[in-house]
XYZ file of C-alpha atoms in Angstrom:
367
model
C -14.201 13.530 10.979
C -12.506 12.738 7.683
C -9.242 10.868 7.366
C -6.355 12.878 5.995
C -5.160 11.187 2.838
C -2.673 12.712 0.424
C -4.018 10.378 -2.246
C -7.351 11.193 -3.800
C -8.895 10.073 -7.047
C -11.078 11.396 -9.805
C -12.630 9.038 -12.320
C -12.580 10.201 -15.928
C -15.414 8.257 -17.482
C -18.990 8.542 -18.607
C -21.798 7.260 -16.344
C -22.016 4.143 -18.481
C -18.308 3.364 -18.230
C -18.668 1.534 -14.901
C -19.444 -1.682 -16.802
C -16.141 -1.454 -18.640
C -14.463 -3.392 -15.834
C -10.684 -3.393 -16.134
C -10.632 -0.702 -18.807
C -11.922 2.070 -16.555
C -9.301 4.627 -15.539
C -8.529 5.871 -12.067
C -6.692 9.156 -11.668
C -4.843 9.656 -8.375
C -4.338 13.210 -7.189
C -3.939 15.247 -4.041
C -6.520 17.828 -4.950
C -9.813 18.021 -6.776
C -9.768 18.748 -10.492
C -12.594 19.114 -13.022
C -13.820 15.802 -14.406
C -13.293 17.178 -17.900
C -10.590 19.867 -17.884
C -11.420 22.927 -19.946
C -8.849 24.181 -22.454
C -7.960 27.035 -20.130
C -7.450 24.642 -17.249
C -5.292 22.337 -19.354
C -3.176 25.236 -20.565
C -2.782 26.475 -17.010
C -1.597 23.040 -15.916
C 0.956 22.982 -18.730
C 2.306 26.370 -17.675
C 2.368 25.258 -14.036
C 4.297 22.119 -14.979
C 7.087 24.234 -16.433
C 7.124 26.590 -13.456
C 6.809 24.078 -10.611
C 9.617 21.733 -9.654
C 8.763 18.820 -7.383
C 11.332 17.408 -4.989
C 11.148 13.622 -4.793
C 13.375 11.251 -2.832
C 14.640 8.446 -5.075
C 15.646 5.149 -3.437
C 17.342 2.837 -6.002
C 17.228 -0.151 -3.650
C 18.999 -3.483 -3.974
C 19.192 -6.343 -6.479
C 17.109 -5.392 -9.507
C 16.087 -2.196 -7.754
C 18.456 0.215 -9.523
C 17.393 -1.134 -12.930
C 13.629 -0.826 -12.431
C 14.013 2.506 -10.626
C 16.025 3.977 -13.484
C 13.364 2.812 -15.956
C 10.609 4.405 -13.870
C 12.622 7.582 -13.432
C 13.145 7.908 -17.180
C 9.401 7.536 -17.747
C 8.647 10.316 -15.252
C 11.254 12.579 -16.845
C 9.765 11.889 -20.289
C 6.368 13.274 -19.200
C 7.839 16.747 -18.883
C 6.987 17.032 -15.199
C 9.798 18.907 -13.483
C 11.217 16.671 -10.758
C 14.346 17.286 -8.734
C 15.481 13.860 -7.628
C 17.147 13.491 -4.250
C 18.936 10.130 -4.534
C 19.340 8.315 -1.194
C 20.260 4.780 -0.185
C 18.299 2.408 2.044
C 18.905 -1.311 2.488
C 21.902 -3.508 1.748
C 23.804 -0.931 -0.333
C 23.346 1.665 2.390
C 24.558 -0.814 5.009
C 27.664 -1.664 2.980
C 28.539 2.002 2.496
C 27.553 3.538 5.827
C 27.023 0.698 8.295
C 23.355 1.706 8.558
C 20.526 -0.010 6.755
C 18.206 2.971 7.239
C 20.360 6.130 7.319
C 18.808 9.113 9.082
C 19.642 11.244 6.054
C 17.417 9.120 3.806
C 14.514 9.158 6.269
C 14.843 12.927 6.681
C 14.804 13.377 2.905
C 11.555 11.437 2.562
C 9.978 13.320 5.447
C 11.020 16.726 4.116
C 10.057 16.062 0.488
C 6.842 14.260 1.390
C 7.157 11.964 -1.646
C 9.492 9.096 -2.517
C 9.922 6.597 -5.340
C 11.482 3.463 -3.941
C 12.923 0.269 -5.354
C 12.917 -3.059 -3.488
C 15.369 -3.239 -0.586
C 17.114 -6.007 1.324
C 17.766 -6.076 5.059
C 21.130 -7.805 5.579
C 22.001 -10.053 8.484
C 23.840 -8.128 11.129
C 21.938 -4.922 10.493
C 20.408 -5.043 13.954
C 16.820 -4.738 12.724
C 14.329 -7.299 11.439
C 13.194 -5.371 8.390
C 14.136 -1.968 7.010
C 10.706 -1.736 5.409
C 8.944 -2.233 8.743
C 11.142 0.313 10.477
C 10.549 2.834 7.676
C 6.785 2.399 7.994
C 6.924 2.998 11.740
C 9.346 5.916 11.474
C 7.134 7.752 8.955
C 3.819 6.357 10.260
C 2.928 4.945 6.850
C -0.345 3.471 8.060
C -2.007 2.682 4.725
C -0.723 0.408 1.986
C -2.712 0.874 -1.236
C -2.384 -1.784 -3.930
C -4.499 -1.319 -7.083
C -4.951 -4.681 -8.819
C -6.134 -4.161 -12.373
C -5.582 -6.387 -15.356
C -4.152 -4.734 -18.459
C -4.789 -6.153 -21.943
C -1.821 -8.136 -23.200
C -0.578 -9.218 -19.760
C -0.705 -13.033 -19.445
C -3.188 -13.990 -16.729
C -5.891 -16.544 -15.996
C -8.250 -13.643 -15.366
C -9.244 -10.577 -17.327
C -12.140 -8.999 -15.430
C -10.096 -7.832 -12.441
C -10.175 -4.276 -11.125
C -9.993 -3.968 -7.358
C -8.043 -2.055 -4.727
C -6.483 -3.672 -1.661
C -6.079 -1.321 1.307
C -3.939 -2.796 4.063
C -3.409 -1.481 7.580
C 0.338 -1.123 7.768
C 1.458 -0.688 11.377
C -0.304 -3.164 13.679
C -1.340 -6.833 13.880
C 1.432 -9.449 14.139
C 3.876 -7.073 12.429
C 4.518 -5.036 15.568
C 7.654 -7.114 16.144
C 6.636 -8.160 19.657
C 7.801 -11.786 19.831
C 9.103 -14.196 22.435
C 11.653 -16.797 21.404
C 11.203 -20.451 22.290
C 13.091 -21.561 25.400
C 13.718 -18.077 26.812
C 12.864 -17.020 30.345
C 10.468 -14.425 28.966
C 8.431 -16.915 26.960
C 8.247 -19.327 29.897
C 6.971 -16.535 32.133
C 4.419 -15.534 29.504
C 3.212 -19.115 29.096
C 2.826 -19.421 32.865
C 0.898 -16.120 33.022
C -1.462 -17.219 30.251
C -2.200 -20.504 31.985
C -2.719 -18.782 35.325
C -5.127 -16.156 33.968
C -7.018 -18.143 31.322
C -6.570 -21.787 32.182
C -5.224 -22.394 28.677
C -2.019 -24.389 28.530
C 0.437 -23.548 25.762
C 3.215 -26.011 24.965
C 6.505 -25.124 26.637
C 8.403 -25.472 23.345
C 6.432 -22.609 21.738
C 7.502 -19.307 20.291
C 4.923 -16.549 20.699
C 4.098 -13.536 18.532
C 1.681 -10.860 19.742
C -1.245 -9.827 17.550
C -2.270 -6.264 18.452
C -5.202 -4.482 16.785
C -6.354 -1.174 18.228
C -9.523 0.857 17.884
C -7.560 3.895 16.733
C -5.574 1.987 14.117
C -8.670 0.198 12.842
C -10.718 3.377 12.619
C -7.941 5.196 10.793
C -7.539 2.563 8.075
C -11.257 1.856 7.661
C -12.107 5.543 7.376
C -9.264 5.936 4.889
C -10.712 3.046 2.838
C -14.166 4.623 2.688
C -12.781 8.056 1.807
C -10.602 6.494 -0.864
C -13.586 4.588 -2.257
C -15.453 7.860 -2.686
C -12.475 9.608 -4.244
C -11.955 6.809 -6.725
C -15.620 6.801 -7.744
C -16.055 3.253 -6.540
C -19.078 1.880 -4.731
C -18.302 -0.918 -2.264
C -15.956 -1.702 0.615
C -15.384 -5.237 1.886
C -13.676 -5.759 5.247
C -11.789 -9.020 5.774
C -11.286 -10.649 9.173
C -11.302 -13.832 11.230
C -13.654 -12.473 13.877
C -15.380 -15.825 14.256
C -12.221 -17.118 15.975
C -10.201 -14.082 17.114
C -13.045 -12.192 18.731
C -11.019 -9.609 20.650
C -8.651 -8.569 17.847
C -10.302 -9.271 14.499
C -13.646 -8.852 16.255
C -12.602 -5.348 17.236
C -11.561 -4.583 13.665
C -14.936 -5.770 12.349
C -16.922 -3.819 14.955
C -15.041 -0.645 14.049
C -15.563 -1.285 10.319
C -19.317 -1.685 10.791
C -19.530 1.484 12.880
C -17.566 3.536 10.345
C -19.572 2.067 7.448
C -22.779 3.473 8.943
C -21.324 6.957 8.427
C -21.007 6.376 4.654
C -24.552 5.541 3.472
C -23.565 6.097 -0.174
C -20.984 3.260 -0.049
C -22.060 -0.378 0.081
C -20.402 -2.339 2.876
C -19.991 -6.029 3.502
C -17.452 -8.295 5.180
C -15.837 -11.667 4.603
C -14.015 -14.150 6.765
C -10.498 -14.135 5.350
C -10.389 -17.742 4.143
C -13.731 -17.321 2.376
C -12.490 -14.100 0.796
C -9.425 -15.829 -0.648
C -11.611 -18.549 -2.144
C -14.009 -16.023 -3.692
C -11.164 -13.946 -5.103
C -9.900 -17.008 -6.935
C -13.394 -17.968 -8.097
C -14.723 -14.571 -9.178
C -12.581 -11.513 -8.404
C -14.997 -9.250 -10.276
C -17.325 -9.411 -7.254
C -15.030 -7.115 -5.297
C -14.252 -3.419 -5.480
C -12.263 -2.112 -2.477
C -10.910 -4.433 0.218
C -9.766 -3.236 3.642
C -7.800 -5.616 5.829
C -5.606 -5.848 8.924
C -1.889 -6.036 8.293
C -1.235 -9.774 7.894
C -4.309 -10.503 5.787
C -3.592 -7.425 3.689
C -0.060 -8.630 3.031
C -1.350 -11.983 1.792
C -4.308 -10.679 -0.220
C -2.158 -8.008 -1.885
C -0.002 -10.791 -3.331
C -3.082 -12.798 -4.271
C -4.395 -9.728 -6.105
C -1.078 -9.322 -7.919
C -1.304 -12.961 -8.973
C -4.735 -12.329 -10.481
C -3.375 -9.665 -12.843
C -0.118 -11.283 -13.940
C 2.219 -11.098 -10.950
C 4.008 -8.547 -8.764
C 6.014 -7.328 -11.736
C 2.909 -5.480 -12.992
C 1.435 -4.524 -9.596
C 1.911 -0.922 -8.382
C 1.675 0.223 -4.793
C 2.042 3.124 -2.387
C 2.475 3.449 1.359
C 0.775 6.497 2.817
C 0.920 8.536 5.980
C -0.790 11.806 6.763
C 2.028 13.833 5.211
C 4.199 11.310 3.347
C 3.724 9.025 0.348
C 6.221 6.319 -0.648
C 5.533 4.868 -4.093
C 7.322 1.589 -4.512
C 7.978 -1.675 -6.250
C 5.785 -4.386 -4.738
C 8.163 -7.217 -5.646
C 11.448 -8.322 -4.090
C 15.081 -7.672 -4.988
C 15.459 -10.820 -7.159
C 19.304 -10.986 -6.881
C 19.676 -13.656 -9.635
C 18.255 -11.182 -12.165
C 20.299 -8.189 -11.024
C 22.467 -6.639 -13.724
C 21.054 -8.835 -16.489
C 18.505 -6.336 -17.848
C 15.725 -8.920 -17.503
C 13.680 -7.417 -14.658
C 10.191 -6.178 -15.538
C 9.914 -2.480 -14.592
C 6.188 -2.133 -15.361
C 5.017 -2.376 -11.755
C 7.279 0.458 -10.608
C 6.433 2.457 -13.723
C 2.769 2.235 -12.734
C 3.701 3.272 -9.200
C 5.543 6.238 -10.710
C 2.416 7.141 -12.701
C 0.460 7.100 -9.436
C 3.138 9.378 -7.976
C 2.838 11.883 -10.815
C -0.938 12.036 -10.321
C -0.368 12.439 -6.609
C 1.856 15.430 -7.387
C -1.140 16.957 -9.126
C -0.492 16.303 -12.816
C -3.227 13.942 -13.975
C -2.495 14.458 -17.660
C 1.151 13.499 -17.315
C 0.302 10.565 -15.053
C -2.047 9.179 -17.668
C 0.599 9.451 -20.374
């Protein structure tokens, strides 16, 4: 069984180019293409680009979102790829205009088009939901968050030899939203149940969040990571966990990862305890190729990876489901910078380049 990913990759490089580290190129695409396009193929793609119009949902977002989104949109338009933009609102601006932070019309647009380019969004108080981003992921089943972390020459950073991909499970773990507030009847009953069934006493003044990791969710993301490693021409997958302590949740994730790894003999597999992984990433990030992690660890390590290459302003990302891809800014709304023309749009521009490759135009994506 192979995971269904709308994001595949073809590496355009010679066999010796693997040692080039951060200078090697990764082309993201839905379908296979020749490693070296022939003139006839290239000409056919140019003709197709003029004939084919892609529908893409455009979410300007909040804060600096409209500024960086407009910059990314102009870059896509400049490639010559025909895109019909369906502009929709999600977040604070949507809430102010419609009373809904996640309008059904916007969600339907993303689902119907299958592709979106999204700026950062804010979930206002009083919206009735914890996070519009979390709800969007659940609504569209965006189970995989892919964050390439590659250093580009000229970007200020303490590191230069960085070229890795963080693949984060996006729907489970402590982000399910199942929590019990301190002092409530429900949390007191839960504390009593835990003590009765395990003998472990939890302080009465505790708040509790549930960490849920399933076999199905773990298998889906791990298989996706191995398939993506093959498509990107990479060679190793590292699974991160805390299975030495959380044996029934992280332990399950690790067991599934080891079982799936045995089905990919051409891909090297290893694992790291999450705290050790963070230390090694800071010491020598070049050791790692593709990382696959449960939700919380993936959230943290994605930001660590962005820090290695110059910050979230230059870090692209995409959230993927079986039939939907949302390419997005990986940074926040930064309200103090809004309207001042000081926000760095490079990260979202790189996400837009990933989107263009995903739409099938590798040449335009590389430009």
